[in-house]
Short mmCIF file of C-alpha atoms and ligand atoms in Angstrom, two decimals:
data_model
loop_
_atom_site.label_atom_id
_atom_site.label_comp_id
_atom_site.label_asym_id
_atom_site.label_seq_id
_atom_site.Cartn_x
_atom_site.Cartn_y
_atom_site.Cartn_z
CA MET A 174 -0.06 0.06 0.04
CA SER A 175 1.29 3.32 -0.80
CA VAL A 176 1.44 6.34 1.50
CA LEU A 177 0.36 9.98 0.74
CA VAL A 178 2.58 12.59 2.37
CA VAL A 179 1.69 16.28 2.31
CA GLY A 180 3.75 18.93 4.02
CA SER A 181 6.69 21.50 3.56
CA THR A 182 9.30 20.91 1.23
CA ALA A 183 12.08 23.29 1.82
CA LEU A 184 15.59 24.44 1.86
CA ASP A 185 17.00 24.45 5.64
CA SER A 186 20.12 26.36 6.60
CA ILE A 187 21.22 24.84 9.88
CA LYS A 188 23.54 26.04 12.54
CA THR A 189 24.88 24.05 15.52
CA PRO A 190 27.55 24.61 17.88
CA LYS A 191 30.11 22.62 15.77
CA ALA A 192 29.06 23.45 11.99
CA GLU A 193 26.97 25.40 9.74
CA ASN A 194 25.13 23.99 6.60
CA PRO A 195 23.18 26.28 4.15
CA ARG A 196 20.50 25.22 1.86
CA LEU A 197 20.13 21.44 2.74
CA LEU A 198 17.00 19.60 1.58
CA GLY A 199 14.42 20.02 4.59
CA GLY A 200 10.84 20.43 5.10
CA SER A 201 8.26 18.06 6.91
CA ALA A 202 7.36 16.19 4.00
CA SER A 203 10.88 15.72 2.76
CA HIS A 204 12.05 14.16 5.84
CA ALA A 205 8.72 12.17 6.30
CA SER A 206 8.79 10.90 2.67
CA VAL A 207 12.20 9.50 2.62
CA ALA A 208 11.58 7.79 6.04
CA ALA A 209 8.40 6.38 4.58
CA SER A 210 9.94 5.06 1.44
CA PHE A 211 11.96 2.42 3.38
CA PHE A 212 8.88 0.58 4.00
CA ALA A 213 6.28 1.59 1.01
CA PRO A 214 5.99 3.47 -2.07
CA VAL A 215 5.31 7.27 -1.30
CA ASN A 216 3.31 9.91 -3.25
CA LEU A 217 4.48 13.15 -2.13
CA VAL A 218 2.60 16.54 -2.30
CA GLY A 219 4.33 19.76 -1.94
CA VAL A 220 5.71 22.92 -3.60
CA VAL A 221 9.15 24.12 -4.49
CA GLY A 222 10.45 27.19 -6.50
CA SER A 223 12.41 27.17 -9.53
CA ASP A 224 15.61 27.82 -7.59
CA PHE A 225 15.03 23.90 -6.19
CA PRO A 226 18.51 22.03 -7.02
CA ARG A 227 18.15 19.25 -9.35
CA ARG A 228 20.06 17.08 -7.12
CA TYR A 229 17.39 17.24 -4.47
CA ILE A 230 14.76 15.95 -7.01
CA ASN A 231 17.09 13.33 -7.76
CA LEU A 232 17.49 12.62 -4.05
CA TYR A 233 13.46 11.92 -4.07
CA ARG A 234 13.63 9.99 -7.14
CA ASP A 235 16.44 7.55 -5.83
CA ALA A 236 14.14 6.79 -2.92
CA LYS A 237 11.42 5.92 -5.53
CA ILE A 238 9.16 8.91 -4.37
CA ASP A 239 6.27 9.53 -6.68
CA LEU A 240 6.61 13.36 -7.71
CA GLU A 241 3.34 13.91 -9.69
CA GLY A 242 2.05 15.94 -6.83
CA LEU A 243 5.22 18.24 -6.38
CA GLN A 244 4.42 21.44 -7.77
CA ILE A 245 7.17 23.32 -9.10
CA GLU A 246 6.39 27.31 -9.17
CA ALA A 247 8.15 30.38 -10.50
CA GLY A 248 9.69 31.85 -7.44
CA LYS A 249 11.90 30.74 -4.26
CA THR A 250 11.58 27.54 -2.36
CA PHE A 251 10.53 27.94 1.23
CA HIS A 252 13.64 28.57 3.23
CA TRP A 253 13.93 27.83 6.97
CA SER A 254 17.16 28.69 9.11
CA GLY A 255 17.77 27.66 12.73
CA GLU A 256 20.15 27.30 15.24
CA TYR A 257 20.75 24.79 18.06
CA GLU A 258 21.95 25.48 21.60
CA VAL A 259 24.86 23.28 22.89
CA ASN A 260 22.59 20.62 24.38
CA MET A 261 21.10 20.06 20.73
CA ASN A 262 17.46 20.03 22.24
CA ASN A 263 16.83 23.79 22.24
CA ARG A 264 16.45 25.35 18.67
CA GLN A 265 15.70 28.82 17.70
CA THR A 266 14.07 29.79 14.27
CA LEU A 267 16.51 32.50 12.79
CA ALA A 268 14.35 33.11 9.65
CA THR A 269 11.56 31.86 7.65
CA GLU A 270 11.10 32.90 4.08
CA LEU A 271 7.92 31.55 2.63
CA GLY A 272 8.59 32.07 -1.07
CA VAL A 273 6.14 29.98 -3.28
CA PHE A 274 4.98 28.29 -0.12
CA GLU A 275 2.93 31.49 0.87
CA HIS A 276 0.24 30.58 -1.81
CA PHE A 277 0.72 26.82 -1.75
CA THR A 278 -2.55 25.05 -2.25
CA PRO A 279 -2.12 21.30 -2.04
CA HIS A 280 -3.61 19.54 -5.04
CA LEU A 281 -3.86 15.74 -5.04
CA PRO A 282 -3.35 14.16 -8.50
CA LYS A 283 -6.49 11.82 -9.29
CA LYS A 284 -4.37 8.57 -8.58
CA TYR A 285 -3.40 9.82 -5.14
CA LYS A 286 -7.07 10.35 -4.07
CA ALA A 287 -7.66 6.88 -3.14
CA ALA A 288 -4.60 6.52 -0.84
CA LYS A 289 -5.46 4.55 2.17
CA TYR A 290 -2.55 5.88 4.42
CA VAL A 291 -2.35 9.67 4.54
CA LEU A 292 0.31 11.67 6.57
CA LEU A 293 -0.59 15.22 6.98
CA ALA A 294 2.97 16.29 8.01
CA ASN A 295 3.49 19.74 9.44
CA ILE A 296 2.06 22.45 7.33
CA ALA A 297 -1.06 24.96 8.10
CA PRO A 298 -3.93 23.08 9.37
CA ALA A 299 -6.25 24.76 6.87
CA LEU A 300 -4.01 23.11 3.93
CA GLN A 301 -4.24 19.66 6.20
CA HIS A 302 -7.97 20.26 5.87
CA HIS A 303 -7.97 20.85 2.21
CA VAL A 304 -6.03 17.54 1.72
CA LEU A 305 -8.61 15.52 3.68
CA ASP A 306 -11.35 17.19 1.61
CA GLN A 307 -9.67 15.60 -1.50
CA ALA A 308 -9.06 12.27 -0.38
CA ASN A 309 -11.54 9.32 -0.90
CA ASN A 310 -12.09 7.44 2.32
CA PRO A 311 -8.67 7.00 3.74
CA LYS A 312 -8.12 3.95 6.15
CA PHE A 313 -5.60 5.86 8.33
CA VAL A 314 -4.88 9.48 8.75
CA ILE A 315 -2.13 10.82 10.85
CA ALA A 316 -1.38 14.51 11.46
CA ASP A 317 1.55 16.30 12.87
CA THR A 318 1.79 19.91 13.84
CA MET A 319 4.05 22.64 15.40
CA ASP A 320 3.77 25.39 18.08
CA LEU A 321 3.13 28.04 15.28
CA TRP A 322 -0.24 26.68 14.38
CA LEU A 323 -1.16 26.50 18.06
CA ASN A 324 -0.31 30.34 18.13
CA ILE A 325 -1.96 31.34 14.98
CA ALA A 326 -4.50 28.69 13.81
CA LEU A 327 -5.75 27.23 16.83
CA ASP A 328 -9.44 26.85 15.58
CA ASP A 329 -8.36 25.17 12.39
CA LEU A 330 -6.13 22.74 14.20
CA THR A 331 -8.88 21.92 16.89
CA LYS A 332 -11.18 21.04 14.09
CA LEU A 333 -8.42 19.03 12.25
CA ILE A 334 -7.82 16.92 15.31
CA LYS A 335 -11.52 15.69 15.17
CA ARG A 336 -10.97 14.45 11.44
CA VAL A 337 -7.98 12.33 12.13
CA ASP A 338 -7.22 8.87 13.34
CA CYS A 339 -3.82 9.56 14.99
CA PHE A 340 -2.83 13.04 16.11
CA VAL A 341 1.08 13.71 16.87
CA LEU A 342 2.72 16.49 18.72
CA ASN A 343 5.50 17.05 21.17
CA ASP A 344 5.42 17.33 24.68
CA SER A 345 5.58 21.19 24.81
CA GLU A 346 2.77 21.48 22.18
CA ALA A 347 0.69 18.78 24.16
CA GLU A 348 1.03 21.07 27.39
CA GLN A 349 0.28 24.32 25.35
CA LEU A 350 -2.90 22.75 23.77
CA THR A 351 -4.10 21.04 27.15
CA GLY A 352 -2.93 23.38 29.63
CA ASP A 353 -1.38 20.15 31.34
CA ASP A 354 2.19 19.50 31.88
CA ASN A 355 1.72 15.78 32.79
CA VAL A 356 1.97 13.82 29.53
CA PHE A 357 -0.50 11.07 30.64
CA THR A 358 -3.32 13.48 31.73
CA ALA A 359 -2.57 15.43 28.68
CA LEU A 360 -3.13 12.46 26.57
CA LYS A 361 -6.47 11.80 28.19
CA LYS A 362 -7.51 15.49 27.29
CA LEU A 363 -6.28 15.12 23.80
CA HIS A 364 -8.30 11.85 23.07
CA LYS A 365 -11.40 14.04 24.21
CA MET A 366 -10.64 16.23 21.39
CA GLY A 367 -11.39 13.38 18.90
CA PRO A 368 -8.77 11.01 17.76
CA ASN A 369 -8.38 7.43 18.77
CA TYR A 370 -4.61 7.45 18.62
CA VAL A 371 -2.37 10.19 20.25
CA ILE A 372 1.34 10.12 20.18
CA VAL A 373 3.27 12.57 22.34
CA LYS A 374 7.01 12.91 20.99
CA LEU A 375 9.51 13.51 23.90
CA GLY A 376 12.52 14.14 21.67
CA SER A 377 15.56 11.98 22.88
CA HIS A 378 13.36 10.21 25.34
CA GLY A 379 11.17 8.60 22.77
CA SER A 380 7.38 9.03 22.55
CA VAL A 381 4.27 7.81 24.21
CA LEU A 382 1.26 6.30 22.47
CA SER A 383 -2.38 6.36 23.92
CA SER A 384 -4.63 3.97 22.09
CA PRO A 385 -7.57 2.17 22.64
CA ARG A 386 -5.32 -0.79 23.84
CA GLY A 387 -3.67 1.30 26.41
CA HIS A 388 -0.40 2.97 26.48
CA PHE A 389 2.75 2.11 24.94
CA ILE A 390 6.14 3.85 25.84
CA CYS A 391 8.57 3.80 22.58
CA PRO A 392 12.12 4.34 23.23
CA ALA A 393 14.23 6.46 21.13
CA TYR A 394 17.35 4.74 19.80
CA PRO A 395 20.18 5.67 22.08
CA LEU A 396 22.91 7.98 20.11
CA GLU A 397 26.29 8.92 21.38
CA LYS A 398 26.56 11.65 18.89
CA VAL A 399 23.72 13.93 17.57
CA VAL A 400 24.84 15.94 14.49
CA ASP A 401 21.63 17.56 13.64
CA PRO A 402 18.32 16.67 14.87
CA THR A 403 16.16 18.67 12.43
CA GLY A 404 13.32 16.44 10.97
CA ALA A 405 13.73 13.66 13.50
CA GLY A 406 10.12 14.14 14.47
CA ASP A 407 9.08 14.15 10.71
CA SER A 408 11.18 10.93 10.24
CA PHE A 409 9.58 9.33 12.94
CA VAL A 410 6.14 9.74 11.78
CA GLY A 411 7.19 9.05 8.29
CA GLY A 412 8.77 5.82 9.17
CA LEU A 413 5.78 4.94 11.32
CA ILE A 414 3.24 5.26 8.58
CA GLY A 415 5.36 3.66 5.98
CA TYR A 416 5.76 0.64 8.32
CA LEU A 417 2.08 0.39 8.83
CA ALA A 418 1.18 0.74 5.20
CA SER A 419 3.57 -2.19 4.61
CA SER A 420 2.04 -4.53 7.23
CA LYS A 421 -0.70 -6.85 7.23
CA GLY A 422 -3.41 -6.93 10.06
CA SER A 423 -4.89 -4.28 12.07
CA ILE A 424 -3.53 -0.88 13.08
CA ASP A 425 -3.71 -1.77 16.63
CA ALA A 426 -1.61 -4.87 16.22
CA ASN A 427 1.14 -3.07 14.38
CA LEU A 428 1.25 0.45 15.70
CA ARG A 429 3.84 -0.25 18.50
CA ARG A 430 6.32 -1.87 16.05
CA ALA A 431 5.57 0.89 13.57
CA MET A 432 6.57 3.48 16.22
CA VAL A 433 9.76 1.52 16.92
CA HIS A 434 10.78 1.54 13.12
CA GLY A 435 9.91 5.21 12.93
CA SER A 436 12.21 5.90 16.16
CA VAL A 437 15.01 3.97 14.33
CA VAL A 438 14.78 6.06 11.08
CA ALA A 439 14.79 9.04 13.08
CA SER A 440 18.09 8.15 14.80
CA PHE A 441 19.67 7.93 11.39
CA CYS A 442 18.44 11.42 10.76
CA CYS A 443 19.92 12.73 13.81
CA GLU A 444 23.42 11.37 12.83
CA GLY A 445 23.84 13.78 9.85
CA PHE A 446 22.82 17.45 8.68
CA GLY A 447 19.51 17.25 6.69
CA LEU A 448 18.73 13.80 5.03
CA LYS A 449 22.59 13.07 4.56
CA LYS A 450 22.56 10.24 6.91
CA THR A 451 18.93 9.05 6.52
CA VAL A 452 19.38 8.43 2.86
CA LYS A 453 22.38 6.16 3.80
CA ALA A 454 20.16 3.90 5.71
CA THR A 455 19.09 0.59 4.42
CA LYS A 456 16.21 -1.88 5.58
CA SER A 457 19.01 -4.13 6.90
CA LEU A 458 20.70 -1.39 9.09
CA ILE A 459 17.19 -0.38 10.28
CA ASN A 460 16.35 -3.86 11.18
CA GLN A 461 19.72 -4.29 13.19
CA ARG A 462 18.85 -1.15 15.10
CA VAL A 463 15.32 -2.34 15.84
CA LYS A 464 16.62 -5.65 17.13
CA GLN A 465 18.93 -3.73 19.47
CA LEU A 466 16.09 -1.73 20.73
CA GLU A 467 14.15 -4.89 21.55
CA LYS A 468 17.16 -6.15 23.50
CA PHE A 469 17.55 -2.77 25.23
CA THR A 470 13.88 -2.71 26.54
CA LYS A 471 13.02 -6.25 26.96
CA PHE A 472 12.57 -7.42 30.67
P1 LIG B 623 11.38 19.15 13.22
O1 LIG B 623 12.67 19.15 13.48
O2 LIG B 623 10.59 17.72 13.16
O3 LIG B 623 10.61 20.12 14.03
O4 LIG B 623 11.15 19.49 11.56
C1 LIG B 623 12.05 20.44 11.05
C2 LIG B 623 11.48 20.70 9.48
O5 LIG B 623 10.36 21.74 9.54
C3 LIG B 623 12.62 21.52 8.80
O6 LIG B 623 13.12 20.71 7.72
C4 LIG B 623 11.71 22.88 8.34
O7 LIG B 623 12.02 23.06 6.90
C5 LIG B 623 10.27 22.70 8.56
N1 LIG B 623 9.66 23.74 8.96
C6 LIG B 623 9.98 24.69 9.87
N2 LIG B 623 9.00 25.66 9.76
C7 LIG B 623 7.85 25.34 9.24
C8 LIG B 623 6.63 25.82 8.99
N3 LIG B 623 6.23 27.04 9.44
N4 LIG B 623 5.85 25.12 8.17
C9 LIG B 623 6.30 23.87 7.72
N5 LIG B 623 7.38 23.28 7.97
C10 LIG B 623 8.35 24.07 8.61
#
């Protein structure tokens, strides 16, 4: 089964205490699509400008990502720049230049409309709604978000949460949305807003799922060195939905293993700038880390 991924396709300029890398391939949909592509065919919907480097188109193609839904418009590609503090957890946005992203309307090519697995990666909730309006009866829809939308599009976001099967956000966003700084009580409140499945991401501490079958605490793969965590959350959710789309059986039965696979793909993302290390991962390297995580957490 293929996965439909809609989100931002960007050029990222990233500064860490050790290095600086301009105009890397980034964006929520880029990270999520490449992550999902390890497990399932991916259809990508996004927008880039005429300045978008050819080598990045080739990178999508190498990952066998279908690009019929990638709009190429006259103008500049969305450019985001950020800087990490020494602990590599705290990040400041230095600049956001919207370019062609400002007037982006996601359009689903006919063959994408029947997608059963839909990932609404981080973009404005109004655009996430627009994608759902075009999709014909998807089986499982995941939506991710960011603090910006809690600040400027709360109404649209609250309505979106009611329309999805699984809502994913990080711990500070969960606190902002529910007013509750306890992950477990925040999860209860988030369920009351609509979705059957809620996942709170905890950065290098992994993630917590709340589902009809109860909770699951998913570890992050322990890394000794983090080079650039940009896109780790997108890689997690991309790997997760890709794994689900490739698995037989019910969502309930597969979701926990899907989270572990997402967590492992995210670990590769953190080991290099942008997508540099993610694209070097293979199914067999992913499976090795999944096995190690299994050992680390079995008792
Ligand atoms: P993460 O590290 O998972 O929070 O995701 C970082 C990615 O989000 C970067 O690759 C950025 O290009 C992308 N990004 C930053 N700001 C926005 C925004 N306002 N809308 C959509 N994507 C964004």
